[in-house]
Tab-separated table of C-alpha atoms in Angstrom:
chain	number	residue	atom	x	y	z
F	1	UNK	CA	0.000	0.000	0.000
F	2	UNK	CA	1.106	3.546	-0.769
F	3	UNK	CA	1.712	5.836	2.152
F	4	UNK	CA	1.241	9.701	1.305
F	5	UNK	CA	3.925	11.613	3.127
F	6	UNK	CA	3.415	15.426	3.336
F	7	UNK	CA	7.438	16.801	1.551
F	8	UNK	CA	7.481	19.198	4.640
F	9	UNK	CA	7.391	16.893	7.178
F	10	UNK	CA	11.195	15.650	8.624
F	11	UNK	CA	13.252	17.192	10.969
F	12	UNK	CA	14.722	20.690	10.259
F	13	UNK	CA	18.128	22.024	11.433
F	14	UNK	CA	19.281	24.356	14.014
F	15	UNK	CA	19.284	27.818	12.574
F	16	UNK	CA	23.381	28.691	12.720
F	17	UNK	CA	24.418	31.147	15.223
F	18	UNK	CA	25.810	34.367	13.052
F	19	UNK	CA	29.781	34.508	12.886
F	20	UNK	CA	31.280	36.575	15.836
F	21	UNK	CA	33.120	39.306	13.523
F	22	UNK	CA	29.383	40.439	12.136
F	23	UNK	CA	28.081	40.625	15.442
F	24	UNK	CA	30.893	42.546	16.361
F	25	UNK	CA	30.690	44.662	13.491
F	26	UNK	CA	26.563	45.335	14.150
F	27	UNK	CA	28.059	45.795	18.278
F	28	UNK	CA	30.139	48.714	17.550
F	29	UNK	CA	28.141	50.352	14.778
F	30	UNK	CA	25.054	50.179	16.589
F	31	UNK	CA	25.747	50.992	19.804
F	32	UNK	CA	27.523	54.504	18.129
F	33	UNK	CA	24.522	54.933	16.507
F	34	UNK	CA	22.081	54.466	19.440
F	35	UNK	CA	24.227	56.780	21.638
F	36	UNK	CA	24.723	59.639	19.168
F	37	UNK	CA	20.519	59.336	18.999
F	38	UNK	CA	20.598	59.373	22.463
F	39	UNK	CA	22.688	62.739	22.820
F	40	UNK	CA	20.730	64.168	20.504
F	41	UNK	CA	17.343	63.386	21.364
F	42	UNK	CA	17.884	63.131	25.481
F	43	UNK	CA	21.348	64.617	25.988
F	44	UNK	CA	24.752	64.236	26.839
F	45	UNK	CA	25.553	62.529	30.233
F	46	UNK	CA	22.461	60.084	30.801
F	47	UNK	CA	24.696	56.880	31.408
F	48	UNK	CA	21.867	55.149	32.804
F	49	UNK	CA	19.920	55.359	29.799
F	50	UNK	CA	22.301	54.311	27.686
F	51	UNK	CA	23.710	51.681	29.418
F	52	UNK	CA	19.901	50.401	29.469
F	53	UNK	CA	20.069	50.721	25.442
F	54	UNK	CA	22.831	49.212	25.265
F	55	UNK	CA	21.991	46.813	27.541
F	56	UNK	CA	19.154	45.762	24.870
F	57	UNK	CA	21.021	46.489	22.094
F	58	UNK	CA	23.711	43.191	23.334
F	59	UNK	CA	20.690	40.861	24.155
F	60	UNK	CA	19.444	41.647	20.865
F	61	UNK	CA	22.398	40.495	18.908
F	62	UNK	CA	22.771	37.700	21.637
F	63	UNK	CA	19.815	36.280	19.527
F	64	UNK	CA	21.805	35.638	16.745
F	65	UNK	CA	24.863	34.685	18.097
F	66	UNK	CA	27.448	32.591	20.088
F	67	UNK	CA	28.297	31.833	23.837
F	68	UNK	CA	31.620	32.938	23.088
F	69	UNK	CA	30.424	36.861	20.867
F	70	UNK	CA	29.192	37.717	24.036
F	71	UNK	CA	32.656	39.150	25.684
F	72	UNK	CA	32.980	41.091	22.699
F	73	UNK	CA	29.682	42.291	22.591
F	74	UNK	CA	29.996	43.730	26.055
F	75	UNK	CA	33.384	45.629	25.587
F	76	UNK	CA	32.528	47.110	22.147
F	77	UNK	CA	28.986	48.502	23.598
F	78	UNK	CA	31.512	49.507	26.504
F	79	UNK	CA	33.558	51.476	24.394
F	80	UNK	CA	30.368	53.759	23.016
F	81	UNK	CA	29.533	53.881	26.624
F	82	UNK	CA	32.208	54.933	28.220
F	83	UNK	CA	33.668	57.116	25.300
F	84	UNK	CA	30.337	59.328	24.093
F	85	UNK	CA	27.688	59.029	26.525
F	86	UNK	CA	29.888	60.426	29.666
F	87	UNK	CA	31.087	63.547	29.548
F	88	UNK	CA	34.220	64.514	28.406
F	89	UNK	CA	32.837	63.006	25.125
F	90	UNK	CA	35.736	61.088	23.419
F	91	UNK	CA	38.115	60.236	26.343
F	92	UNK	CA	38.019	56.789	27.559
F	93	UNK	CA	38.556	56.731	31.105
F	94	UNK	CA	38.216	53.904	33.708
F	95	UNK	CA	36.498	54.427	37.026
F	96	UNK	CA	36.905	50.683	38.660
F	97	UNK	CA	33.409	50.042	40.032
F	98	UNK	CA	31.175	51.979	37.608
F	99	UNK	CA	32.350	50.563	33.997
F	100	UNK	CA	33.309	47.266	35.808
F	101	UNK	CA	29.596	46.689	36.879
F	102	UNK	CA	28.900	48.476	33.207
F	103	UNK	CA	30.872	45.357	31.520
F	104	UNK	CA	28.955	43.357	33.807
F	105	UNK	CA	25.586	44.293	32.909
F	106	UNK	CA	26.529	44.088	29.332
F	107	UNK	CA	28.027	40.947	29.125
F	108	UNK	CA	25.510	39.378	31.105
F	109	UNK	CA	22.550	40.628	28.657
F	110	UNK	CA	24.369	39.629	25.636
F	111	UNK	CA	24.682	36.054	27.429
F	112	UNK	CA	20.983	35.965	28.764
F	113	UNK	CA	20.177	36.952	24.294
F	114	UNK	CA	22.522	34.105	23.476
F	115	UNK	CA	20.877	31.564	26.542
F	116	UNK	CA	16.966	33.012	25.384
F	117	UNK	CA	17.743	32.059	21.680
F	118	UNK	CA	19.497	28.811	22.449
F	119	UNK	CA	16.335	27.915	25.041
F	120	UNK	CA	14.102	28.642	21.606
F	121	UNK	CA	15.421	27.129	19.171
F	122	UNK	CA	15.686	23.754	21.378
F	123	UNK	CA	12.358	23.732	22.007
F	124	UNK	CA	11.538	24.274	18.279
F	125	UNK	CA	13.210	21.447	17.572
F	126	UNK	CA	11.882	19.657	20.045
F	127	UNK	CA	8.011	20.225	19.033
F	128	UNK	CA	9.597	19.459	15.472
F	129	UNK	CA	10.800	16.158	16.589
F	130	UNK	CA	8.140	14.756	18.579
F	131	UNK	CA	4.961	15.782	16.205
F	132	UNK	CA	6.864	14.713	12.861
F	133	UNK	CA	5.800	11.255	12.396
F	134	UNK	CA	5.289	7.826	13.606
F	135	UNK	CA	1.851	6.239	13.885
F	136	UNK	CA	1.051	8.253	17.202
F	137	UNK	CA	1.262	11.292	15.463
F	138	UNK	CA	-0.850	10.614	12.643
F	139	UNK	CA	-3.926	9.292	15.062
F	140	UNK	CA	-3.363	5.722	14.514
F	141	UNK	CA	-2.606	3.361	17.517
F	142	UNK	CA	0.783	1.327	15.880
F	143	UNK	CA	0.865	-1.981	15.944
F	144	UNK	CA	-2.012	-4.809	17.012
F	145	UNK	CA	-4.697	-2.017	17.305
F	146	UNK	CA	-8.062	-3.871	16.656
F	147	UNK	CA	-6.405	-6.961	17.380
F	148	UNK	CA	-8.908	-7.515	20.666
């Protein structure tokens, strides 16, 4: 007996996590671009604002990324941080607790993107693999049903 199979049935891959050096690349341009918006819409020196933005911008590119992007993430967003949104705009300085709990906060929301996007995907995969076939699936009992 023929069995009709629907072609889009089967297990799908993992999407690919994007390559570090273009999540980089979107870390540094966009977190200049969301803190020049930011001092010209709010203001210069509003660190906590940006380091909120920022904050979102890293779990957003989390999403698409690596475990191992996140470091990276954090210090480029740093940079922007520390460099344009606190006065003297353009001098990096380093004031121990502040940018050290800045990196912090950083790096952990590009690792709580990464962990949210991981968490997703598995359980994509997971519906994927446990409605795509067998006879349980498709409403029939398997083997020796009616046999009574």
């Amino acid at each position: 007996m023929v069995e009709w199979v629907p072609l889009g049935r089967g297990a799908r891959p993992v999407p690919q996590p994007v390559a570090a050096p273009l999540v980089w690349t979107g870390a540094f341009a966009g977190a200049l671009v969301l803190v020049a918006l930011l001092n010209s819409v709010v203001g210069p020196g509003r660190p906590g604002l940006a380091l909120s933005v920022l904050s979102l911008l890293a779990a957003v590119l989390g999403l698409c990324a690596r475990f191992t992007a996140a470091p990276g993430t954090a210090v480029l967003c740093w940079l922007s941080l520390n460099g344009f949104a606190i006065p003297p705009a353009g001098t990096l300085t380093w004031a121990g607790t502040r940018d050290a709990a800045w990196l912090i906060c950083l790096f952990t929301a590009a690792l709580v993107g990464t962990a949210l996007a991981r968490v997703r995907h598995a359980r994509a995969a997971y519906r994927r693999l446990t409605t795509a076939g067998g006879y349980e699936a498709r409403g029939t009992a398997g083997w020796g049903a009616g046999d009574d």
